[in-house]
C-alpha positions in Angstrom: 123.9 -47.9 -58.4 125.7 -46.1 -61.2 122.6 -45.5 -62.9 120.8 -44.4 -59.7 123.8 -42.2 -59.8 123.6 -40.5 -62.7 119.8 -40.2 -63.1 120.3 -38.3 -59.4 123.0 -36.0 -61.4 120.6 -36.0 -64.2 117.8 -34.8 -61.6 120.3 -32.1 -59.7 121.8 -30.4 -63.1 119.1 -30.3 -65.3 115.1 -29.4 -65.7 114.8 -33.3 -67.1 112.0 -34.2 -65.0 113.1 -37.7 -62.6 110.1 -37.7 -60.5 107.1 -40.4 -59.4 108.3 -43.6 -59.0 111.6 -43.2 -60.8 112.3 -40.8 -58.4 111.5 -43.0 -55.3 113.9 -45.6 -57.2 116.4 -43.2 -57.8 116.8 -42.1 -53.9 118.5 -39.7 -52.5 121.4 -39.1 -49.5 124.3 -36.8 -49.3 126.3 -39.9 -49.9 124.4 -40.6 -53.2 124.8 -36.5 -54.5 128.4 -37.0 -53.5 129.1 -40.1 -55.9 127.1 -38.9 -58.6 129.5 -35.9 -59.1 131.5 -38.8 -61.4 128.7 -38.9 -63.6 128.9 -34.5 -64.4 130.2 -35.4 -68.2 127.2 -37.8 -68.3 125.0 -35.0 -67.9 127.8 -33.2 -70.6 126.6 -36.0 -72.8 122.7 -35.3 -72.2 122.5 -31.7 -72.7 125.4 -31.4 -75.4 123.7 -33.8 -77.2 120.3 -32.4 -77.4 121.4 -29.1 -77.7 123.8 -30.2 -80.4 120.5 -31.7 -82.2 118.7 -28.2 -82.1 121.9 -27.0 -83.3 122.1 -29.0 -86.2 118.1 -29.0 -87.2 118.5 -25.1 -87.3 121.5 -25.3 -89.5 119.7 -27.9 -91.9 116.4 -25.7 -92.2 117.1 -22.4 -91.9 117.6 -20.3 -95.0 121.1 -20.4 -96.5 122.0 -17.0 -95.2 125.0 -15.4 -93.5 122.7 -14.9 -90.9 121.8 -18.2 -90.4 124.8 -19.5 -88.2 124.2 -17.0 -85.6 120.2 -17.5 -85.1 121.0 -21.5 -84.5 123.9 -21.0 -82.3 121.3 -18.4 -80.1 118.7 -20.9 -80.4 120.3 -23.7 -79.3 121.9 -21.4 -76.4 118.5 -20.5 -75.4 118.1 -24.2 -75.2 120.5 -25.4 -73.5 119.5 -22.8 -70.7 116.0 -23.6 -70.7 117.6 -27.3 -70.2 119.8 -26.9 -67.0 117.6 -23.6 -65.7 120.7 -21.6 -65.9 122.4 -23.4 -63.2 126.4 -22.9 -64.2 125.5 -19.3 -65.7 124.1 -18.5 -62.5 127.6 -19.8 -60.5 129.4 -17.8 -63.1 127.5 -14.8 -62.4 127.3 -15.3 -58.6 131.5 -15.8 -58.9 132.0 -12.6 -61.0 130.1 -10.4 -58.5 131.6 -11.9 -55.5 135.2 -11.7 -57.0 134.5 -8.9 -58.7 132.6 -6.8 -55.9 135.3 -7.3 -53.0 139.0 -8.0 -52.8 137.8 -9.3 -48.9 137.9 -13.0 -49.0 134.2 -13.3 -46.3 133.0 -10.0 -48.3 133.4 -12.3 -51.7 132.2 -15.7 -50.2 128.8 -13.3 -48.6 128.3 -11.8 -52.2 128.7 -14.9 -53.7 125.4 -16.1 -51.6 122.7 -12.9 -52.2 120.2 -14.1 -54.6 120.7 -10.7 -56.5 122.6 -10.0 -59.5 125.5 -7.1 -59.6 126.9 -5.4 -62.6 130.1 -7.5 -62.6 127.5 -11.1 -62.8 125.6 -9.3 -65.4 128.7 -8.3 -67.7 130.0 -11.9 -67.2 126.7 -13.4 -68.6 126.5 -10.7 -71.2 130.0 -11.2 -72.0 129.6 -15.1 -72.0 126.7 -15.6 -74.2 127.7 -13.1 -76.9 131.3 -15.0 -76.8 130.1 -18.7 -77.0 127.4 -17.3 -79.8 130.0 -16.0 -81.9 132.1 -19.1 -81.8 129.8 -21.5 -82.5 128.5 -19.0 -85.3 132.2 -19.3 -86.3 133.0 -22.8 -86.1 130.0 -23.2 -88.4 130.9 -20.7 -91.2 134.7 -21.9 -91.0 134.5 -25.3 -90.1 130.9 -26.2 -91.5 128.0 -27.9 -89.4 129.6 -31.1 -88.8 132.5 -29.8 -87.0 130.5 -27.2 -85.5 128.2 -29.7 -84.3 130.4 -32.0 -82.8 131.9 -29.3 -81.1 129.3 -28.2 -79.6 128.6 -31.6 -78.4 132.4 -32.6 -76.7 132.4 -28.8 -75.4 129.8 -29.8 -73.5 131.3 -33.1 -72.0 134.6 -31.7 -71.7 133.8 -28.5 -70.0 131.9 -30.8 -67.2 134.8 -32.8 -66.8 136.9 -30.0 -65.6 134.7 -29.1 -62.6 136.0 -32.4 -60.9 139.1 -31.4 -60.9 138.7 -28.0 -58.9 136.5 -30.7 -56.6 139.3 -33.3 -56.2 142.4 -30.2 -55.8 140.6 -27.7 -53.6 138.6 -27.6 -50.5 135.4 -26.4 -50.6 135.1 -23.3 -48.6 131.5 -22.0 -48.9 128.4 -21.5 -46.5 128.9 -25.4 -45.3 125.6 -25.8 -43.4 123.1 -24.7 -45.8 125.0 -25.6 -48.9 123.3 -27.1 -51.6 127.2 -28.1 -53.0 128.8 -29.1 -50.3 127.5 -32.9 -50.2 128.5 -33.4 -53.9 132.2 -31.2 -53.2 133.5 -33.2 -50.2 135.8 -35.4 -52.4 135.6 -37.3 -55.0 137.6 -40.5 -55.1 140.2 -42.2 -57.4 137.1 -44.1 -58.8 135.2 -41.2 -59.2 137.2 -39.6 -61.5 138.2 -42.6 -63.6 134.4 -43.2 -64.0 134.1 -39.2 -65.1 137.5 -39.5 -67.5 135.5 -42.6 -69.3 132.8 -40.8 -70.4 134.8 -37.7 -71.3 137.2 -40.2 -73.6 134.2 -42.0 -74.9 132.1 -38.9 -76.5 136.1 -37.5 -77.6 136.6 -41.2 -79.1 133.2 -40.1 -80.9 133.5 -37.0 -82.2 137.3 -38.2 -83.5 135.9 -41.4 -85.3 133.4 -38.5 -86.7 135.9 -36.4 -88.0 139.6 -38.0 -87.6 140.9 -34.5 -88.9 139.6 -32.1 -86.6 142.3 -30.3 -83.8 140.1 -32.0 -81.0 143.4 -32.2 -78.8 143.8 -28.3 -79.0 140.1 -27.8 -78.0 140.7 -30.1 -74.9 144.0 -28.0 -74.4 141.8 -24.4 -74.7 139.3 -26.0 -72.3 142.7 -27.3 -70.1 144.2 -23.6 -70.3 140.1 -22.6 -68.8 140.6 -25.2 -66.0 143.8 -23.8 -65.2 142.9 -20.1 -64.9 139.3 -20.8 -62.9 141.7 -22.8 -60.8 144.1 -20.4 -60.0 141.1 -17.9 -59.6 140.2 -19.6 -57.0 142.4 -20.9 -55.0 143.9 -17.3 -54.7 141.3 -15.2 -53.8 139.3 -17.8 -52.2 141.4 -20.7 -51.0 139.0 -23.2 -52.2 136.1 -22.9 -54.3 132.0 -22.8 -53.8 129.5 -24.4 -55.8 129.0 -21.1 -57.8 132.8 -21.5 -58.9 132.2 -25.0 -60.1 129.6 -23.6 -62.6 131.8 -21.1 -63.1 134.7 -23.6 -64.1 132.2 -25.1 -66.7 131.3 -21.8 -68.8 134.9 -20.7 -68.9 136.1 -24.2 -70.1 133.1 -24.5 -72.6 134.2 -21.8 -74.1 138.1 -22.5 -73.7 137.3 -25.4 -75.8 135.2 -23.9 -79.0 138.3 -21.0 -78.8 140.6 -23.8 -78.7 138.8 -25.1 -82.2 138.2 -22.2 -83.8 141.7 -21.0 -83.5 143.0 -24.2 -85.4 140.9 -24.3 -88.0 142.7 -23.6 -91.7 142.4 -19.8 -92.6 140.4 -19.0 -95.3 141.7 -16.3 -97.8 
């Protein structure tokens, strides 16, 4: 079941294709989606970890060129979308016009639902892609392609740890019936969350065996201080939080955590 589990998370948060007969193995109830929200860093592990390989490649080929840093950490951005199809830049936008658009609580949560993008979504994804672009492009200058590969990887992980946490806190408040979120946002148990925690310690076990030196625990912190804020976000405007604000939760804490790293790393004269 566990695997069932997380090839059905695999299948929800990502373009991956789990169809045919692994599919009709793999199943599918709301009881299913619901458990398979332990295995969100799992899914951290699959996409930060082939993005992190384009990542790397690019570095490796590309000319050595100041230049260089920034066209691998678009690339492997572009990736990474092409990947999940968008699916927590499209809850960050969605959040940022709802919040954004209406101090109204049921204006918000009925924004939050149009299909369309507003000026506030757009500036957020704007704002978003040229901010985790620069940092990565930064953590590869200053930190060089190991560090900024690993990064890349255990933001990835980390930041989809922190959505379980909004889960577990806050109730979910959106358009129950024709949700796509809420079967996965009902709760999520004590085991849940341990089995989420393991593989979030696993790939930070990783990347520290990697490189024992690095300030990993300020990077979780950055992607903590993320949590924290989306959290608070939330439960104020919104008492609760919709599936848009879970992918919401994961772009701010991605980039929470490559802030956290870059602003630990030894300045250069």
């Amino acid at each position: 079941m566990p695997l069932r589990h997380f090839l059905l998370a695999l299948q929800f948060f990502t373009r991956i294709p789990v169809t045919g007969r692994l599919a009709d193995w793999v199943g599918f109830s709301p009881a299913m989606l619901r458990a398979s929200a332990a295995h969100f860093p799992g899914v951290g592990w699959v996409v930060g970890g082939l993005t992190a390989v384009v990542f790397y490649g690019l570095l490796t080929l590309l000319p050595a060129q100041p230049a260089a840093p920034w066209v691998a950490a678009v690339a492997c951005t572009v990736f990474s979308v092409l990947l999940t199809g968008a699916f927590h830049e499209d809850g960050l936008a969605d959040t940022a016009d709802g919040l954004g658009g209406s101090p109204s609580r049921e204006r918000a949560l009925e924004i939050m639902k149009d299909s369309r993008i507003g000026s506030y979504g757009a500036v957020a994804l704007v704002l978003a892609f040229l901010s985790k672009a620069a940092l990565l492009a930064l953590l590869a200058q200053a930190g060089g392609t190991l560090l900024a590969t690993a990064g890349l990887f255990a933001a990835h992980v980390s930041s989809r740890l922190m959505p379980l946490f909004i889960i577990r806190t806050l109730p979910h408040v959106g358009d129950t019936p024709t949700s796509k979120s809420k079967p996965l946002a009902e709760s999520i148990g004590n085991a849940g969350l341990a089995t989420g925690l393991l593989w979030w310690a696993l790939a930070m076990a990783l990347v520290g065996w990697a490189l024992p030196g690095a300030p990993w625990p300020q990077a979780v912190l950055g992607a903590l201080l993320g949590l924290a804020w989306m959290w608070r976000l939330l439960r104020r405007r919104l008492q609760g939080f919709t599936g848009d604000g879970l992918g919401a939760t994961q772009q701010v804490s991605e980039l929470g955590f490559y802030l956290g790293l870059v602003l630990c790393l030894p300045a250069t004269p």
